[in-house]
Amino acid sequence: MSKTPIPDPAQESNENGSAVAIPEADTGQKPSIRVLGQYLKDLSFESPNAPQSLATQQGQPDIAISVNVNARTLAPTDFEVELHLEAKASSQDKAVFAAELIYAGTFRLENFPQQILHPAILIECPRLLFPFARQILAEATRNGGFPPLMLDPIDFASMYQRRLQQQTAGQA
């Protein structure tokens, strides 16, 4: 029984059956983001007026949400990104609850051109963290005796653009 040789993927045969080298593809590698880890850095939930605030409310409380993103370099390709979420609910000028969350992740960003590295860190990384932070905040409010606070998706690209505009205005 004869074995058929397995062709080398770097070569292909011409009509004569002799090997011809295939030119290698462009060696420029595509940018990649890897999540190295995710973790809860800080979580605070307060219900200062409980148990009265847990009673059935007259209508929905006013809820103020603030979102911030911070990042720092750990190594040339590794970054820690923190997603800060703060939610405060009040009804009739009384605090119903206050929740603060810092959810973070470490990311490895490789082969990014320098001009898109900063936006990738402050847009794509928090976008990857958000569903997990959203779930933690929803569970914290539910465990505090309230309906789960389900945050709407956040447009991190718009946040990034506003931040750039504020920094530009501050420098002017």
Short mmCIF file of C-alpha atoms in Angstrom, two decimals:
data_model
loop_
_atom_site.label_atom_id
_atom_site.label_comp_id
_atom_site.label_asym_id
_atom_site.label_seq_id
_atom_site.Cartn_x
_atom_site.Cartn_y
_atom_site.Cartn_z
CA MET A 1 0.00 0.00 0.00
CA SER A 2 1.58 3.29 -1.04
CA LYS A 3 1.12 6.47 0.88
CA THR A 4 0.25 9.71 -0.84
CA PRO A 5 2.52 12.49 0.42
CA ILE A 6 0.75 15.28 2.27
CA PRO A 7 1.41 18.55 0.42
CA ASP A 8 3.23 21.31 2.25
CA PRO A 9 0.76 24.19 2.71
CA ALA A 10 3.54 26.64 1.83
CA GLN A 11 3.93 25.04 -1.60
CA GLU A 12 1.67 24.06 -4.42
CA SER A 13 2.28 22.04 -7.53
CA ASN A 14 2.39 23.33 -11.06
CA GLU A 15 1.23 21.30 -14.09
CA ASN A 16 4.48 19.24 -14.11
CA GLY A 17 3.99 18.23 -10.49
CA SER A 18 7.05 20.17 -9.34
CA ALA A 19 6.68 22.28 -6.22
CA VAL A 20 6.25 26.03 -6.51
CA ALA A 21 6.54 28.26 -3.44
CA ILE A 22 3.40 30.18 -2.51
CA PRO A 23 4.14 33.76 -1.56
CA GLU A 24 3.39 34.40 2.10
CA ALA A 25 0.41 36.55 2.94
CA ASP A 26 0.91 40.04 4.31
CA THR A 27 2.64 39.58 7.67
CA GLY A 28 0.84 42.58 9.20
CA GLN A 29 -1.18 41.07 12.00
CA LYS A 30 -4.69 42.22 12.80
CA PRO A 31 -5.35 44.12 16.02
CA SER A 32 -6.59 41.90 18.82
CA ILE A 33 -8.12 42.49 22.25
CA ARG A 34 -7.88 39.75 24.85
CA VAL A 35 -9.59 39.87 28.22
CA LEU A 36 -7.02 38.70 30.77
CA GLY A 37 -9.31 39.10 33.78
CA GLN A 38 -12.41 40.78 35.12
CA TYR A 39 -13.12 41.68 38.72
CA LEU A 40 -15.23 43.69 41.10
CA LYS A 41 -13.06 46.43 42.62
CA ASP A 42 -15.67 48.22 44.70
CA LEU A 43 -19.36 47.84 45.41
CA SER A 44 -21.42 49.95 47.77
CA PHE A 45 -25.17 49.85 48.28
CA GLU A 46 -26.98 52.05 50.77
CA SER A 47 -30.62 52.29 51.65
CA PRO A 48 -30.50 55.01 54.32
CA ASN A 49 -34.25 55.30 54.84
CA ALA A 50 -35.12 51.62 55.03
CA PRO A 51 -37.54 50.15 55.93
CA GLN A 52 -39.75 53.15 55.05
CA SER A 53 -38.16 53.44 51.59
CA LEU A 54 -39.10 49.81 50.88
CA ALA A 55 -42.82 50.53 51.25
CA THR A 56 -44.84 50.92 48.10
CA GLN A 57 -43.91 54.26 46.56
CA GLN A 58 -46.24 56.85 45.09
CA GLY A 59 -44.87 56.59 41.54
CA GLN A 60 -41.37 55.96 40.33
CA PRO A 61 -38.38 57.46 42.15
CA ASP A 62 -36.04 59.83 40.34
CA ILE A 63 -32.91 57.94 39.39
CA ALA A 64 -29.65 59.66 38.50
CA ILE A 65 -27.00 57.56 36.79
CA SER A 66 -23.39 58.56 36.22
CA VAL A 67 -20.84 56.60 34.21
CA ASN A 68 -17.10 57.07 33.99
CA VAL A 69 -14.24 55.10 32.48
CA ASN A 70 -10.63 55.18 33.64
CA ALA A 71 -7.64 53.26 32.33
CA ARG A 72 -4.02 52.75 33.23
CA THR A 73 -1.10 51.01 31.59
CA LEU A 74 0.18 47.82 33.24
CA ALA A 75 2.68 46.82 30.53
CA PRO A 76 3.29 47.96 26.93
CA THR A 77 0.33 45.90 25.67
CA ASP A 78 -1.61 45.38 28.92
CA PHE A 79 -4.12 47.80 30.40
CA GLU A 80 -6.49 47.95 33.35
CA VAL A 81 -9.83 49.54 32.53
CA GLU A 82 -12.27 50.57 35.25
CA LEU A 83 -15.96 51.12 34.62
CA HIS A 84 -17.49 53.35 37.33
CA LEU A 85 -21.27 53.24 37.68
CA GLU A 86 -23.17 55.29 40.21
CA ALA A 87 -26.94 55.21 40.69
CA LYS A 88 -28.90 57.37 43.12
CA ALA A 89 -32.64 57.06 43.57
CA SER A 90 -34.69 59.62 45.43
CA SER A 91 -38.36 60.21 46.06
CA GLN A 92 -39.81 63.39 47.56
CA ASP A 93 -36.29 64.70 48.30
CA LYS A 94 -35.41 61.59 50.33
CA ALA A 95 -32.77 59.08 49.34
CA VAL A 96 -34.27 55.73 48.37
CA PHE A 97 -30.96 54.05 47.58
CA ALA A 98 -27.44 54.80 46.41
CA ALA A 99 -25.26 52.29 44.61
CA GLU A 100 -21.67 52.67 43.47
CA LEU A 101 -19.81 50.10 41.46
CA ILE A 102 -16.29 49.89 40.08
CA TYR A 103 -15.94 46.93 37.77
CA ALA A 104 -12.57 46.44 36.13
CA GLY A 105 -10.78 44.26 33.65
CA THR A 106 -7.28 43.71 32.42
CA PHE A 107 -6.87 43.62 28.67
CA ARG A 108 -4.10 42.82 26.23
CA LEU A 109 -4.26 44.95 23.10
CA GLU A 110 -1.84 43.82 20.43
CA ASN A 111 -1.03 45.12 16.95
CA PHE A 112 -3.03 48.33 17.34
CA PRO A 113 -1.85 51.38 15.43
CA GLN A 114 -1.02 54.12 17.91
CA GLN A 115 -3.80 56.42 16.66
CA ILE A 116 -6.55 53.89 17.50
CA LEU A 117 -5.08 52.41 20.69
CA HIS A 118 -6.53 55.12 22.99
CA PRO A 119 -10.09 54.85 21.59
CA ALA A 120 -9.92 51.05 21.72
CA ILE A 121 -9.02 51.16 25.41
CA LEU A 122 -11.73 53.67 26.33
CA ILE A 123 -14.49 52.42 24.00
CA GLU A 124 -14.12 48.71 23.30
CA CYS A 125 -12.83 47.58 26.69
CA PRO A 126 -15.66 49.17 28.73
CA ARG A 127 -18.13 47.88 26.13
CA LEU A 128 -16.92 44.36 26.98
CA LEU A 129 -17.18 45.00 30.74
CA PHE A 130 -20.61 46.66 30.71
CA PRO A 131 -22.91 43.59 30.62
CA PHE A 132 -21.23 42.14 33.71
CA ALA A 133 -21.30 45.45 35.62
CA ARG A 134 -24.95 45.93 34.63
CA GLN A 135 -25.84 42.52 36.05
CA ILE A 136 -24.02 43.19 39.33
CA LEU A 137 -25.83 46.53 39.76
CA ALA A 138 -29.20 44.91 38.98
CA GLU A 139 -28.59 42.18 41.55
CA ALA A 140 -27.42 44.68 44.18
CA THR A 141 -30.60 46.74 43.88
CA ARG A 142 -32.75 43.58 43.88
CA ASN A 143 -30.92 42.26 46.95
CA GLY A 144 -31.50 45.66 48.56
CA GLY A 145 -35.26 45.05 48.35
CA PHE A 146 -35.98 47.10 45.21
CA PRO A 147 -36.79 46.12 41.65
CA PRO A 148 -33.58 45.37 39.73
CA LEU A 149 -32.09 48.48 38.14
CA MET A 150 -31.58 47.51 34.50
CA LEU A 151 -29.35 50.08 32.84
CA ASP A 152 -29.84 50.85 29.17
CA PRO A 153 -26.89 50.15 26.88
CA ILE A 154 -24.23 52.85 27.00
CA ASP A 155 -22.71 54.47 23.92
CA PHE A 156 -19.05 54.51 24.96
CA ALA A 157 -18.01 56.03 21.61
CA SER A 158 -20.16 59.13 22.32
CA MET A 159 -18.76 59.31 25.86
CA TYR A 160 -15.24 59.19 24.41
CA GLN A 161 -16.03 61.96 21.91
CA ARG A 162 -17.52 64.19 24.63
CA ARG A 163 -14.47 63.60 26.82
CA LEU A 164 -12.18 64.64 23.95
CA GLN A 165 -14.24 67.77 23.33
CA GLN A 166 -14.12 68.67 27.04
CA GLN A 167 -10.35 68.21 27.11
CA THR A 168 -9.95 70.31 23.97
CA ALA A 169 -12.18 73.04 25.42
CA GLY A 170 -10.23 72.92 28.70
CA GLN A 171 -6.94 73.42 26.87
CA ALA A 172 -8.24 76.36 24.83
#
